[in-house]
mmCIF file of C-alpha atoms and ligand atoms in Angstrom:
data_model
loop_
_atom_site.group_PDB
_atom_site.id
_atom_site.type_symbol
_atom_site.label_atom_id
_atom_site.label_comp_id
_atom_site.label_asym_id
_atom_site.label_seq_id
_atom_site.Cartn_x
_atom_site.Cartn_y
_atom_site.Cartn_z
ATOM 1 C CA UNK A 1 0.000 0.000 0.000
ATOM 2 C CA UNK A 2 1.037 3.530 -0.885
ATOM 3 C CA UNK A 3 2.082 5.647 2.310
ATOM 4 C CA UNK A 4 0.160 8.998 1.140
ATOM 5 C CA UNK A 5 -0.061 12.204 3.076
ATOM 6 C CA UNK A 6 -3.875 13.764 3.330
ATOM 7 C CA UNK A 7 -3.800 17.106 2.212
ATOM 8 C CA UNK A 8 -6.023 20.117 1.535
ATOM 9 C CA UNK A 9 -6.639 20.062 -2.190
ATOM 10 C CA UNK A 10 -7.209 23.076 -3.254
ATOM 11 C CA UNK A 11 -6.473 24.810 0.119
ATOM 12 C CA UNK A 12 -2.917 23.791 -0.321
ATOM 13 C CA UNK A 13 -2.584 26.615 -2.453
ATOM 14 C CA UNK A 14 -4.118 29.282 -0.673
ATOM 15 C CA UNK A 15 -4.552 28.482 2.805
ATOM 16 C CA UNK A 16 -7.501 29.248 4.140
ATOM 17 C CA UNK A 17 -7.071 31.569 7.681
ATOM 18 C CA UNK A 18 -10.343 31.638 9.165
ATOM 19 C CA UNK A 19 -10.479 34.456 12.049
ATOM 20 C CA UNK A 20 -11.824 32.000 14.216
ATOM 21 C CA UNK A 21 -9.986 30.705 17.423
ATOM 22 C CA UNK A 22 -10.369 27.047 17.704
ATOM 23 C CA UNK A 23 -9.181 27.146 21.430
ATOM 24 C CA UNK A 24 -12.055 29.668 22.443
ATOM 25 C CA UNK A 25 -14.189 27.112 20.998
ATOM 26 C CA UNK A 26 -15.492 23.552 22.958
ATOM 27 C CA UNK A 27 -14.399 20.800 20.601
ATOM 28 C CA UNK A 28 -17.231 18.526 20.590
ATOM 29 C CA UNK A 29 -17.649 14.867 22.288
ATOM 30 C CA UNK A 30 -16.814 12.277 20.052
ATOM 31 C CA UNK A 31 -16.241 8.793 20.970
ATOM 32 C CA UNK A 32 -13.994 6.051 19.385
ATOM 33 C CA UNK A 33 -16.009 3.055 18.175
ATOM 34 C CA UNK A 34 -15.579 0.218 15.236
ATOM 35 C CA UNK A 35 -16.240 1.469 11.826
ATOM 36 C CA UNK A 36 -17.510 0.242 8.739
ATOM 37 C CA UNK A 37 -15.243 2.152 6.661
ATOM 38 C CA UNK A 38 -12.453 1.377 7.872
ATOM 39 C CA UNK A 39 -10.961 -0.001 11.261
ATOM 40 C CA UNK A 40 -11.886 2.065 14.316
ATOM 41 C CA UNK A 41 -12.905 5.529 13.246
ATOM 42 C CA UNK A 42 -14.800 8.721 14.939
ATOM 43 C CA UNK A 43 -18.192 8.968 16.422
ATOM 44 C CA UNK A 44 -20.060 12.356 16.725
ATOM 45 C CA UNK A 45 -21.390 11.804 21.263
ATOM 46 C CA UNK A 46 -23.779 14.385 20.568
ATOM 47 C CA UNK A 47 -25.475 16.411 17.491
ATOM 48 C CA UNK A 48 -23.072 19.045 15.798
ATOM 49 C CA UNK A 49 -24.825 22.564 13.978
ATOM 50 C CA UNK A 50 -23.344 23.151 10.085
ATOM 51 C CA UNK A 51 -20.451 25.124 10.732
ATOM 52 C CA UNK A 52 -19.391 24.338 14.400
ATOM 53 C CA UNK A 53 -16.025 23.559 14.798
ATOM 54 C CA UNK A 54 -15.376 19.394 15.857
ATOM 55 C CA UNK A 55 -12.352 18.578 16.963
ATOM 56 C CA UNK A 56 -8.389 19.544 16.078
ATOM 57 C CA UNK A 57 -5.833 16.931 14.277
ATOM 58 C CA UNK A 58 -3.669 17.048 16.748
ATOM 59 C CA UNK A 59 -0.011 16.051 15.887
ATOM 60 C CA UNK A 60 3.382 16.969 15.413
ATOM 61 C CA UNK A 61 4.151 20.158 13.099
ATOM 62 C CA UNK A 62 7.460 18.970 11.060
ATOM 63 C CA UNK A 63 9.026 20.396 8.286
ATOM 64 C CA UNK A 64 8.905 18.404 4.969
ATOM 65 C CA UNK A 65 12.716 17.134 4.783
ATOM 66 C CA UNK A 66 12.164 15.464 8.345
ATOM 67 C CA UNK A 67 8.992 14.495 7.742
ATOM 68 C CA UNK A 68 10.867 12.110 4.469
ATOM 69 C CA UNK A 69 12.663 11.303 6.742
ATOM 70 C CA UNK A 70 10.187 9.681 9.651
ATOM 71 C CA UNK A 71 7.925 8.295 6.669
ATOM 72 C CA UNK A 72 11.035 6.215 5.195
ATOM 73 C CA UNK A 73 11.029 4.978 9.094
ATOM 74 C CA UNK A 74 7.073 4.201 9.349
ATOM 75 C CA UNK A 75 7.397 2.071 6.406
ATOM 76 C CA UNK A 76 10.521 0.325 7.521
ATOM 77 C CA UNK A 77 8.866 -0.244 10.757
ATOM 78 C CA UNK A 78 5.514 -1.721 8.992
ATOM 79 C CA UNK A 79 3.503 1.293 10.651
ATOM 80 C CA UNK A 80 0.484 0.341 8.557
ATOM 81 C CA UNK A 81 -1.616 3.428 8.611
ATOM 82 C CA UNK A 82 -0.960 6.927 7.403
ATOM 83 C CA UNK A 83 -1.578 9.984 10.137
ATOM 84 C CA UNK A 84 0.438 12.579 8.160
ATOM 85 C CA UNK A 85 -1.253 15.508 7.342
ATOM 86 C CA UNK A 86 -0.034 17.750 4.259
ATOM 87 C CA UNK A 87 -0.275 21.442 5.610
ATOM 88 C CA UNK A 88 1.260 23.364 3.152
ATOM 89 C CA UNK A 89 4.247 22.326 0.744
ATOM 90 C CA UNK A 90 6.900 22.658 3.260
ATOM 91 C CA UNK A 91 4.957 21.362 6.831
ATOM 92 C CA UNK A 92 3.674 18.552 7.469
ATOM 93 C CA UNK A 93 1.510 17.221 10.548
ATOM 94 C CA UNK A 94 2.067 13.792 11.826
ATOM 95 C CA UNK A 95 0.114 12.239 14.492
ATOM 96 C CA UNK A 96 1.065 8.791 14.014
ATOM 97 C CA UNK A 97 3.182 8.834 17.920
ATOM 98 C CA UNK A 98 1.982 12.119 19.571
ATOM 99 C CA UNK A 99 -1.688 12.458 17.710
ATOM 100 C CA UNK A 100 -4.903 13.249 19.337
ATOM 101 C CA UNK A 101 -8.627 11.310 18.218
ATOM 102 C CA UNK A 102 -8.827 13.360 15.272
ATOM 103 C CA UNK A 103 -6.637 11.232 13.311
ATOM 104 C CA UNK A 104 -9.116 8.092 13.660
ATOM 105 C CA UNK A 105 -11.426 10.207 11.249
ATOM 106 C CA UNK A 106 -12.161 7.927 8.353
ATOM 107 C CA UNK A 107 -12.232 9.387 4.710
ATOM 108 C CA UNK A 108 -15.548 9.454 2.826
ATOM 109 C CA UNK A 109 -16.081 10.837 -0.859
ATOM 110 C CA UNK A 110 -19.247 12.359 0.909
ATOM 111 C CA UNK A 111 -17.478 13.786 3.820
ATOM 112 C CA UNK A 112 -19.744 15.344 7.095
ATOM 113 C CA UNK A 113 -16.501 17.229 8.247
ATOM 114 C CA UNK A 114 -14.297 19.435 6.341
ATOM 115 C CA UNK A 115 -10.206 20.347 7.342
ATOM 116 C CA UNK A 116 -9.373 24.162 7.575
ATOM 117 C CA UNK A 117 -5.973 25.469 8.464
ATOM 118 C CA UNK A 118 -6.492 28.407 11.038
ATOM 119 C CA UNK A 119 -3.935 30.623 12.698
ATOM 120 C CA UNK A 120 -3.804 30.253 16.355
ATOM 121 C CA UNK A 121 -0.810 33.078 18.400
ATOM 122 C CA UNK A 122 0.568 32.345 14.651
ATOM 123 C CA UNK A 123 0.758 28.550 14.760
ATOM 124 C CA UNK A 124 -0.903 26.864 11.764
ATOM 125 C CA UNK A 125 -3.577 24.059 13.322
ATOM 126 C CA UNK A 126 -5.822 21.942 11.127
ATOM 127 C CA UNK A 127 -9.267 22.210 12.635
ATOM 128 C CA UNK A 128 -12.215 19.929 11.257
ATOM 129 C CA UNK A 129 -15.817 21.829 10.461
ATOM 130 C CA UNK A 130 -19.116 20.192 10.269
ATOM 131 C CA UNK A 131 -20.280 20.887 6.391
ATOM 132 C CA UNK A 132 -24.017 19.661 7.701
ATOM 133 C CA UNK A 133 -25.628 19.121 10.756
ATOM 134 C CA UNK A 134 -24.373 15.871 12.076
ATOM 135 C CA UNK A 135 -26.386 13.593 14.085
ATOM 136 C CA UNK A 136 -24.932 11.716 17.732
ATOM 137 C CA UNK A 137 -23.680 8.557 17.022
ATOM 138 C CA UNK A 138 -23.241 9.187 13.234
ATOM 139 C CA UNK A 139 -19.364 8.356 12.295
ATOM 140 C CA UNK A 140 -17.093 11.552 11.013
ATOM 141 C CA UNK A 141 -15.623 11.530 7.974
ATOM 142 C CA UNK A 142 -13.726 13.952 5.856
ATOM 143 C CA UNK A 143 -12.214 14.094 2.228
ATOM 144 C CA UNK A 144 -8.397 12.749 2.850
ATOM 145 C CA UNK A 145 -7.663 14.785 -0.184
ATOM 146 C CA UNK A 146 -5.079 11.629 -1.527
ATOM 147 C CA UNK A 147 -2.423 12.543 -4.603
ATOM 148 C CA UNK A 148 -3.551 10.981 -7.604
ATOM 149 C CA UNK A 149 -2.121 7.503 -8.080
ATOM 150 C CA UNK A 150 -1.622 4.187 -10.179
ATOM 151 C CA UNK A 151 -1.989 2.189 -7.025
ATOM 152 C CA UNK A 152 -5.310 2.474 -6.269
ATOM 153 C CA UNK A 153 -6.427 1.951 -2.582
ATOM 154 C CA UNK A 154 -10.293 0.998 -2.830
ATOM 155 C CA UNK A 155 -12.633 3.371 -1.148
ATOM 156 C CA UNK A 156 -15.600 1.332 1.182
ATOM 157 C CA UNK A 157 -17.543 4.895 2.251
ATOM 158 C CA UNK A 158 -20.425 3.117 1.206
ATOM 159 C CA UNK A 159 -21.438 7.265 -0.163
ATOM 160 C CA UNK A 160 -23.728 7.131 -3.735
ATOM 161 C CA UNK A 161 -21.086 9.086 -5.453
ATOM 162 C CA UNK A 162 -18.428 7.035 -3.951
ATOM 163 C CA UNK A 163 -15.174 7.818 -6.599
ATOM 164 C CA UNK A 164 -13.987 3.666 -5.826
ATOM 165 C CA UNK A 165 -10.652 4.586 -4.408
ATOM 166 C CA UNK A 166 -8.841 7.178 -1.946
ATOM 167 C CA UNK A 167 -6.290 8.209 -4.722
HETATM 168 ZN ZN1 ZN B 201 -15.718 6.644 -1.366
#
């Protein structure tokens, strides 16, 4: 399996800097369960408005040389799973040791939660956004943004306009 960063898409680009604080703001209960995407994934504990902010992806800012670096490692190691988190072209975020929940988010081509990058005392953070109004006990999902590739990892989000793969 390719080991692929999730990224922004188009936000790579021109990063979004929403005026909003995350920290001033109650990340919402979620709750760690089995998931029918993929492995264990994350649970909304109660019901989220459009537009609230959910939860942070909580990792370890590194620059993109060490970040080569620690991936070349991860694979070596057989780390299975992928927790690094494109931020811009030259920082990445890796919660694969040091993440938080956020990281358990499973992708969906219909995603309920959508990644900003925010500015917080002039750190970049990658906060997740409810797009809808999202039900308790529904899972989380968000678009992992993949590179396009020839090694296709099959997509199970089960959504109508599925795309079949993650990349
Ligand atoms: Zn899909």
């Amino acid at each position: 399996m390719p080991f692929l960063r999730r990224g922004l898409g188009e936000l790579r680009l021109r990063p979004e800097l929403l005026s909003v604080n995350a920290l001033t703001h109650r990340a919402k209960a979620v709750r760690f369960a089995k998931s029918l995407i993929h492995g264990y994934g994350l649970f909304a504990a109660e019901p989220v408005e459009a537009g609230d902010f959910v939860v942070e992806y909580v990792g370890e800012l590194l620059r993109r040389l060490v970040s080569d670096v620690r991936e070349l490692s991860y694979v070596r190691q057989g780390q299975g799973d992928s927790y690094m988190f494109r931020l811009n072209s030259d920082t990445v975020i890796d919660a694969t040791r040091k993440g938080a929940v956020a990281r358990f988010i499973n992708h969906s081509c219909e995603p309920n939660v959508v990644a900003r990058v925010i500015s917080v005392d002039g750190a970049p953070k990658i906060v997740f956004y409810a797009k809808a109004r999202i039900e308790a006990a529904e899972e989380l999902t968000y678009d992992y943004k993949f590179e396009f590739e020839d090694d296709k990892i099959p997509c199970l989000c089960g959504a109508a306009s599925c795309r079949g793969s993650l990349n």
